[in-house]
Amino acid sequence: MSTLITNIGELTTNADDGTLHAAAVLLEDGRVAWVGRAVDAPAAAEIVDAAGRAVIPGFVDSHSHIVFGGDRAAEFEARMAGQKYAAGGIRSTVAATRAASDEELRARLRGFVDEMHAQGTTTIEIKSGYGLDIHTEQRLVRLAAEVTDEVTFLGAHVVPAEYADDPGAYVDLVTGPMLDACAPHARWIDVFCETGAFTVEQSRRVLEAGIARGLAPRVHASQLGPGGGVQLAIELGAASVDHGTYLTDEDVAALAASDTVLTLLPGVEFSTRQPYPDARRLIDAGVTVALACDTNPGSSFTSSMPFCIAVAVRDMRMTPSEALWAATAGGARALRRSDVGLIAPGARADLVMLEAPSHVHLSYRPGVPLIRAVWKDGTIV
Ligand SMILES: [Zn+2]
């Protein structure tokens, strides 16, 4: 089965050919088979006329927490009335998640995946972290693996209430039997390295244990204040360090000199009313930056990459092109993937047609549903 999308007004490829106009893309067997000028396009079984609209790579959302039970709308409402965000709010979702059945969690998860597809996201990373006991954490990674290959074990999300007096014993659990139960279902190991969650030394234990089990590291760090998490992530060769709202000059220089991506999560600053990270400072220093939603019931309950792009442009001083790159190719780098986040021969046929002549409209027309069509693996979703 082959599909030719032709008469594309603006095609962002994220490949060597950059942006093409009056372009066409041939999709074949779930992959991009050809990219070029519409007048040179090969024949195909099916023709889709883009009528001058823009086409971009599908969004790569490299950071989400979408397997959970419960709802925290009341906490959000209180926060908007002036209450401060703290990492401990995670525990209320843990109680609701433990109480939910697999069927309830699965139905909710699939609803979020559909919601993300409809907004142009074609690659989704999903973390555990709302179980915090062996049985529930294993359920979460198993359910996540039903819908994505990018599964992250985040048993070290926060210390659960029952270990509040002995966090060291909880780290023993996470790095021992919980890791044994979850590693077969996961690709990544993650830790929330932050005051109120895990110290740098505890985070190192978690990440090193995961690496020893064949998982690759990624880290939540410097969301609520500066800390050692960024340097630890770089030292351990993490694919990405996420949040990075409070970075020292040493952190920025070390990131620029490393292969570690800094994943910015503007939905968090929006929803917690924290200051936005300085994306301009990072990009100008040569740091590779990704954008992701961090969809979760506490600190960022948007699943919209177009929304995150609009905030990144408006409030974090990224250009529209930088924000689009970060939400596609940047996300792919953060997942160490070379087959997504671009439109080039051999890449997965994951594309989005916008109801707009240019990708700039993603931030120029915030909140407007501009996703006209989404192809994942060459099939319309
Ligand atoms: Zn997160």
XYZ file of C-alpha atoms and ligand atoms in Angstrom:
382
model
C 0.000 0.000 0.000
C 1.425 3.391 -1.015
C 0.098 6.878 -0.318
C 1.330 10.074 -1.954
C 0.655 13.287 -0.017
C 1.094 15.999 -2.611
C 0.630 19.734 -3.098
C 2.130 20.398 0.359
C 2.552 24.164 0.821
C 5.269 23.861 3.469
C 6.973 20.596 4.391
C 9.208 20.596 7.471
C 11.475 17.543 7.187
C 14.055 18.042 9.988
C 16.412 16.404 7.487
C 19.166 17.816 5.278
C 16.653 19.228 2.795
C 15.114 21.371 5.588
C 11.844 23.048 4.557
C 10.353 22.305 1.104
C 7.551 24.116 -0.706
C 5.201 22.681 -3.363
C 6.363 19.342 -2.006
C 5.199 15.725 -1.840
C 5.889 12.691 0.375
C 5.430 9.049 -0.568
C 4.482 6.619 2.226
C 4.981 2.901 1.636
C 4.644 -0.030 4.036
C 4.636 2.219 7.083
C 7.781 4.116 6.094
C 8.613 7.279 4.186
C 9.747 6.089 0.755
C 10.385 9.374 -1.064
C 10.435 13.153 -0.363
C 10.724 15.904 -2.960
C 9.055 18.393 -5.298
C 5.433 17.594 -6.127
C 6.162 17.861 -9.871
C 8.722 15.034 -9.545
C 6.533 12.727 -7.413
C 6.307 9.023 -8.264
C 2.960 7.271 -8.808
C 1.058 5.841 -5.834
C -2.053 3.765 -5.159
C -3.645 6.555 -3.143
C -3.252 10.335 -3.636
C -3.936 12.855 -0.845
C -4.102 16.494 -1.964
C -2.818 18.757 0.819
C -4.135 21.816 -1.067
C -1.237 23.987 0.072
C -1.404 23.040 3.747
C 1.690 22.522 5.930
C 2.944 19.032 6.810
C 5.260 18.348 9.755
C 6.705 15.228 11.434
C 4.461 13.667 14.088
C 5.229 15.015 17.555
C 7.528 12.919 19.761
C 6.336 13.373 23.351
C 9.256 12.003 25.348
C 7.816 12.506 28.849
C 4.407 11.420 30.150
C 2.805 9.828 33.219
C -0.509 8.600 31.805
C -1.143 5.364 33.718
C -2.867 6.442 36.926
C -6.146 6.551 38.806
C -7.993 9.475 40.339
C -8.106 13.171 39.663
C -6.494 16.229 41.266
C -8.663 19.040 39.971
C -9.255 20.249 43.537
C -5.483 20.529 44.114
C -5.136 22.543 40.896
C -7.977 24.791 41.952
C -6.343 25.380 45.344
C -2.994 26.080 43.690
C -4.533 28.657 41.384
C -5.907 30.262 44.565
C -2.350 30.592 45.900
C -1.237 27.251 47.359
C 2.333 26.199 46.432
C 3.127 23.027 44.426
C 5.097 20.337 46.342
C 6.294 16.918 45.175
C 4.243 15.204 47.922
C 0.946 15.630 46.023
C 1.956 12.559 44.012
C 0.940 10.401 46.995
C -2.768 11.105 46.517
C -2.572 9.725 42.966
C -0.698 6.686 44.321
C -3.628 5.799 46.591
C -6.137 6.084 43.728
C -3.909 4.112 41.342
C -3.404 1.231 43.767
C -7.187 1.040 44.190
C -7.929 0.984 40.424
C -8.326 -2.259 38.448
C -6.233 -3.087 35.379
C -9.342 -2.555 33.255
C -9.906 0.916 34.687
C -6.265 1.918 34.233
C -6.153 0.487 30.701
C -9.316 2.307 29.590
C -7.987 5.594 30.938
C -4.535 5.055 29.384
C -6.013 4.261 25.960
C -8.157 7.364 26.201
C -5.047 9.492 26.730
C -3.236 7.813 23.840
C -6.204 8.559 21.538
C -6.287 12.126 22.804
C -2.559 12.533 22.047
C -2.855 11.016 18.564
C -5.678 13.426 17.774
C -3.331 16.294 18.691
C -0.555 15.098 16.391
C 1.597 13.039 18.757
C 2.786 9.793 17.169
C 5.506 8.660 19.615
C 4.783 8.586 23.360
C 7.064 7.759 26.273
C 5.157 6.543 29.353
C 6.440 6.293 32.926
C 5.296 4.229 35.885
C 5.562 5.872 39.281
C 2.070 5.952 40.765
C 2.243 2.447 42.219
C 5.318 2.637 44.451
C 4.893 -0.997 45.503
C 6.131 -4.026 43.593
C 2.742 -5.270 42.437
C 1.353 -1.929 41.264
C 4.562 -0.690 39.624
C 4.701 -3.915 37.625
C 1.056 -3.458 36.569
C 1.855 0.068 35.370
C 4.888 -0.842 33.233
C 3.002 -3.828 31.828
C -0.011 -1.685 30.871
C 2.252 1.011 29.376
C 4.035 -1.628 27.278
C 0.680 -2.487 25.677
C 0.651 0.915 23.946
C 4.312 1.969 23.492
C 7.888 0.665 23.250
C 9.108 3.660 25.249
C 8.325 2.477 28.772
C 10.117 3.990 31.754
C 10.324 2.447 35.225
C 9.941 5.316 37.723
C 9.568 3.485 41.027
C 11.697 6.341 42.428
C 9.051 8.988 41.775
C 8.549 9.881 45.444
C 8.982 7.991 48.734
C 5.565 6.473 49.547
C 3.899 7.346 52.844
C 4.603 3.916 54.381
C 8.379 4.511 53.994
C 8.358 8.168 55.108
C 10.498 7.320 58.164
C 12.944 5.134 56.273
C 13.532 6.335 52.704
C 16.703 4.227 52.477
C 14.616 1.073 52.806
C 12.423 2.278 49.948
C 15.502 2.793 47.743
C 16.510 -0.794 48.631
C 13.089 -1.954 47.413
C 13.236 0.072 44.172
C 16.759 -1.113 43.324
C 16.007 -4.720 44.328
C 12.763 -6.674 43.974
C 10.759 -3.838 42.361
C 13.394 -3.420 39.654
C 13.437 -7.196 39.130
C 9.660 -7.154 38.591
C 9.604 -4.121 36.271
C 12.810 -4.259 34.199
C 11.501 -6.908 31.745
C 8.693 -4.522 30.683
C 10.754 -1.307 30.439
C 13.440 0.337 28.306
C 14.310 3.224 30.652
C 15.081 3.877 34.329
C 14.154 7.283 35.773
C 14.306 9.054 39.154
C 12.882 12.300 40.552
C 16.090 13.914 41.896
C 14.690 16.846 43.853
C 14.228 18.146 47.392
C 11.171 16.287 48.728
C 11.826 13.297 46.450
C 15.299 11.653 46.170
C 18.795 12.933 46.983
C 21.650 12.814 44.476
C 23.155 9.772 46.215
C 19.825 7.912 46.290
C 19.273 8.855 42.642
C 22.690 7.481 41.726
C 21.841 4.157 43.380
C 18.560 3.934 41.467
C 20.056 4.797 38.082
C 23.096 2.534 38.488
C 20.873 -0.385 39.510
C 18.716 0.170 36.432
C 21.752 0.413 34.150
C 23.046 -2.860 35.597
C 19.705 -4.432 34.580
C 20.037 -3.178 31.002
C 17.817 -0.087 31.307
C 18.989 3.262 29.957
C 18.876 6.302 32.265
C 16.820 9.505 32.152
C 16.343 11.897 35.073
C 13.825 14.388 36.492
C 15.911 17.229 37.959
C 16.064 20.930 38.850
C 12.292 21.465 38.663
C 11.831 23.189 41.999
C 15.361 24.429 42.636
C 18.990 23.864 41.586
C 20.564 20.539 42.555
C 23.030 17.869 41.520
C 20.663 15.907 39.287
C 21.794 17.447 35.997
C 25.466 16.669 36.617
C 24.547 13.133 37.720
C 22.508 12.592 34.540
C 25.401 13.723 32.363
C 27.922 11.628 34.302
C 25.799 8.498 33.798
C 25.195 9.228 30.108
C 21.454 9.825 30.468
C 19.573 10.311 27.191
C 17.704 13.213 28.751
C 17.403 15.283 31.869
C 13.911 16.702 32.216
C 12.540 19.963 33.723
C 15.776 21.987 34.104
C 13.926 25.053 35.302
C 16.727 26.006 37.703
C 20.135 25.503 36.088
C 23.527 26.859 37.125
C 26.011 28.124 34.524
C 28.011 24.930 35.197
C 24.934 22.821 34.423
C 24.363 24.629 31.124
C 28.014 24.312 30.070
C 28.103 20.620 30.982
C 24.865 19.948 29.046
C 26.215 21.737 25.975
C 29.330 19.550 26.052
C 27.333 16.308 26.500
C 25.010 14.003 24.526
C 22.300 14.515 27.155
C 19.190 16.342 25.922
C 17.498 18.887 28.199
C 13.747 18.284 27.950
C 11.681 21.324 28.802
C 8.137 20.796 30.094
C 6.360 24.150 29.851
C 2.991 22.676 30.844
C 4.457 22.273 34.343
C 5.419 25.904 34.773
C 2.055 26.914 33.309
C 0.097 24.668 35.680
C 2.175 25.309 38.793
C 2.660 29.019 38.110
C 6.446 28.666 38.399
C 8.875 30.770 36.374
C 9.577 29.328 32.906
C 13.033 27.935 32.151
C 15.203 30.137 29.958
C 15.184 28.219 26.680
C 17.036 31.046 24.886
C 19.986 30.697 27.284
C 20.108 26.922 26.672
C 19.848 27.043 22.888
C 22.349 29.885 22.600
C 24.799 27.860 24.735
C 24.479 24.902 22.347
C 22.317 22.611 24.507
C 20.060 20.179 22.613
C 16.537 20.983 23.776
C 13.360 18.874 23.558
C 9.787 19.836 24.418
C 7.349 17.408 26.051
C 3.975 17.631 27.817
C 4.735 15.760 31.080
C 1.054 14.778 31.063
C 0.227 13.909 34.681
C -2.658 14.609 37.045
C -0.665 16.854 39.412
C 1.657 19.345 37.773
C 0.714 19.356 34.067
C -2.513 17.837 32.840
C -2.228 18.969 29.233
C -1.521 16.363 26.553
C -1.223 18.953 23.793
C 2.135 19.419 22.093
C 0.736 22.408 20.125
C -0.078 24.050 23.465
C 3.479 23.422 24.722
C 4.895 24.859 21.490
C 2.773 27.985 21.877
C 3.951 28.509 25.468
C 7.587 27.823 24.515
C 7.413 30.491 21.826
C 5.418 33.045 23.806
C 7.018 32.678 27.229
C 10.319 30.831 26.769
C 11.591 32.812 23.780
C 12.002 29.913 21.403
C 11.429 30.693 17.732
C 8.521 28.772 16.144
C 11.032 26.700 14.169
C 13.083 25.887 17.284
C 9.947 24.883 19.177
C 8.749 22.616 16.360
C 12.183 21.005 16.107
C 12.282 20.460 19.886
C 8.800 18.852 19.822
C 9.746 16.438 17.023
C 13.466 15.853 16.381
C 14.368 16.974 19.917
C 11.987 14.442 21.430
C 13.483 11.768 19.193
C 16.983 12.641 20.462
C 15.693 12.471 24.025
C 14.595 8.894 23.286
C 17.747 8.086 21.263
C 15.563 7.378 18.221
C 16.644 8.098 14.635
C 13.496 6.718 12.939
C 10.999 9.304 14.248
C 10.886 13.106 14.487
C 11.810 13.602 10.820
C 10.395 13.082 7.332
C 13.062 11.360 5.266
C 13.344 8.118 3.307
C 13.449 5.197 5.735
C 11.869 7.068 8.643
C 8.585 5.891 10.098
C 5.641 7.350 8.194
C 4.499 9.483 11.140
C 3.248 12.818 9.795
C 0.802 15.573 10.621
C -1.084 17.763 8.167
C -2.003 21.112 9.655
C -5.110 23.134 8.894
C -2.720 25.992 8.177
C -0.263 27.081 5.486
C 2.699 27.168 7.896
C 3.818 25.512 11.137
C 4.125 29.029 12.603
C 0.355 28.893 13.099
C 0.914 26.388 15.955
C 1.955 29.323 18.155
C 0.322 32.130 16.139
C -3.137 30.530 16.676
C -2.881 29.049 20.198
C -5.732 26.866 21.389
C -7.138 26.391 17.874
C -7.492 22.770 16.660
C -5.072 22.884 13.702
C -4.418 19.139 13.411
C -6.170 18.171 10.163
C -4.794 14.633 9.667
C -2.328 12.330 11.436
C -0.513 9.358 9.902
C 1.140 6.838 12.220
C 3.161 4.081 10.560
C 1.621 5.188 7.266
C -1.996 4.817 8.416
C -4.417 7.623 9.223
C -5.292 7.632 12.935
Zn 7.564 13.840 34.942
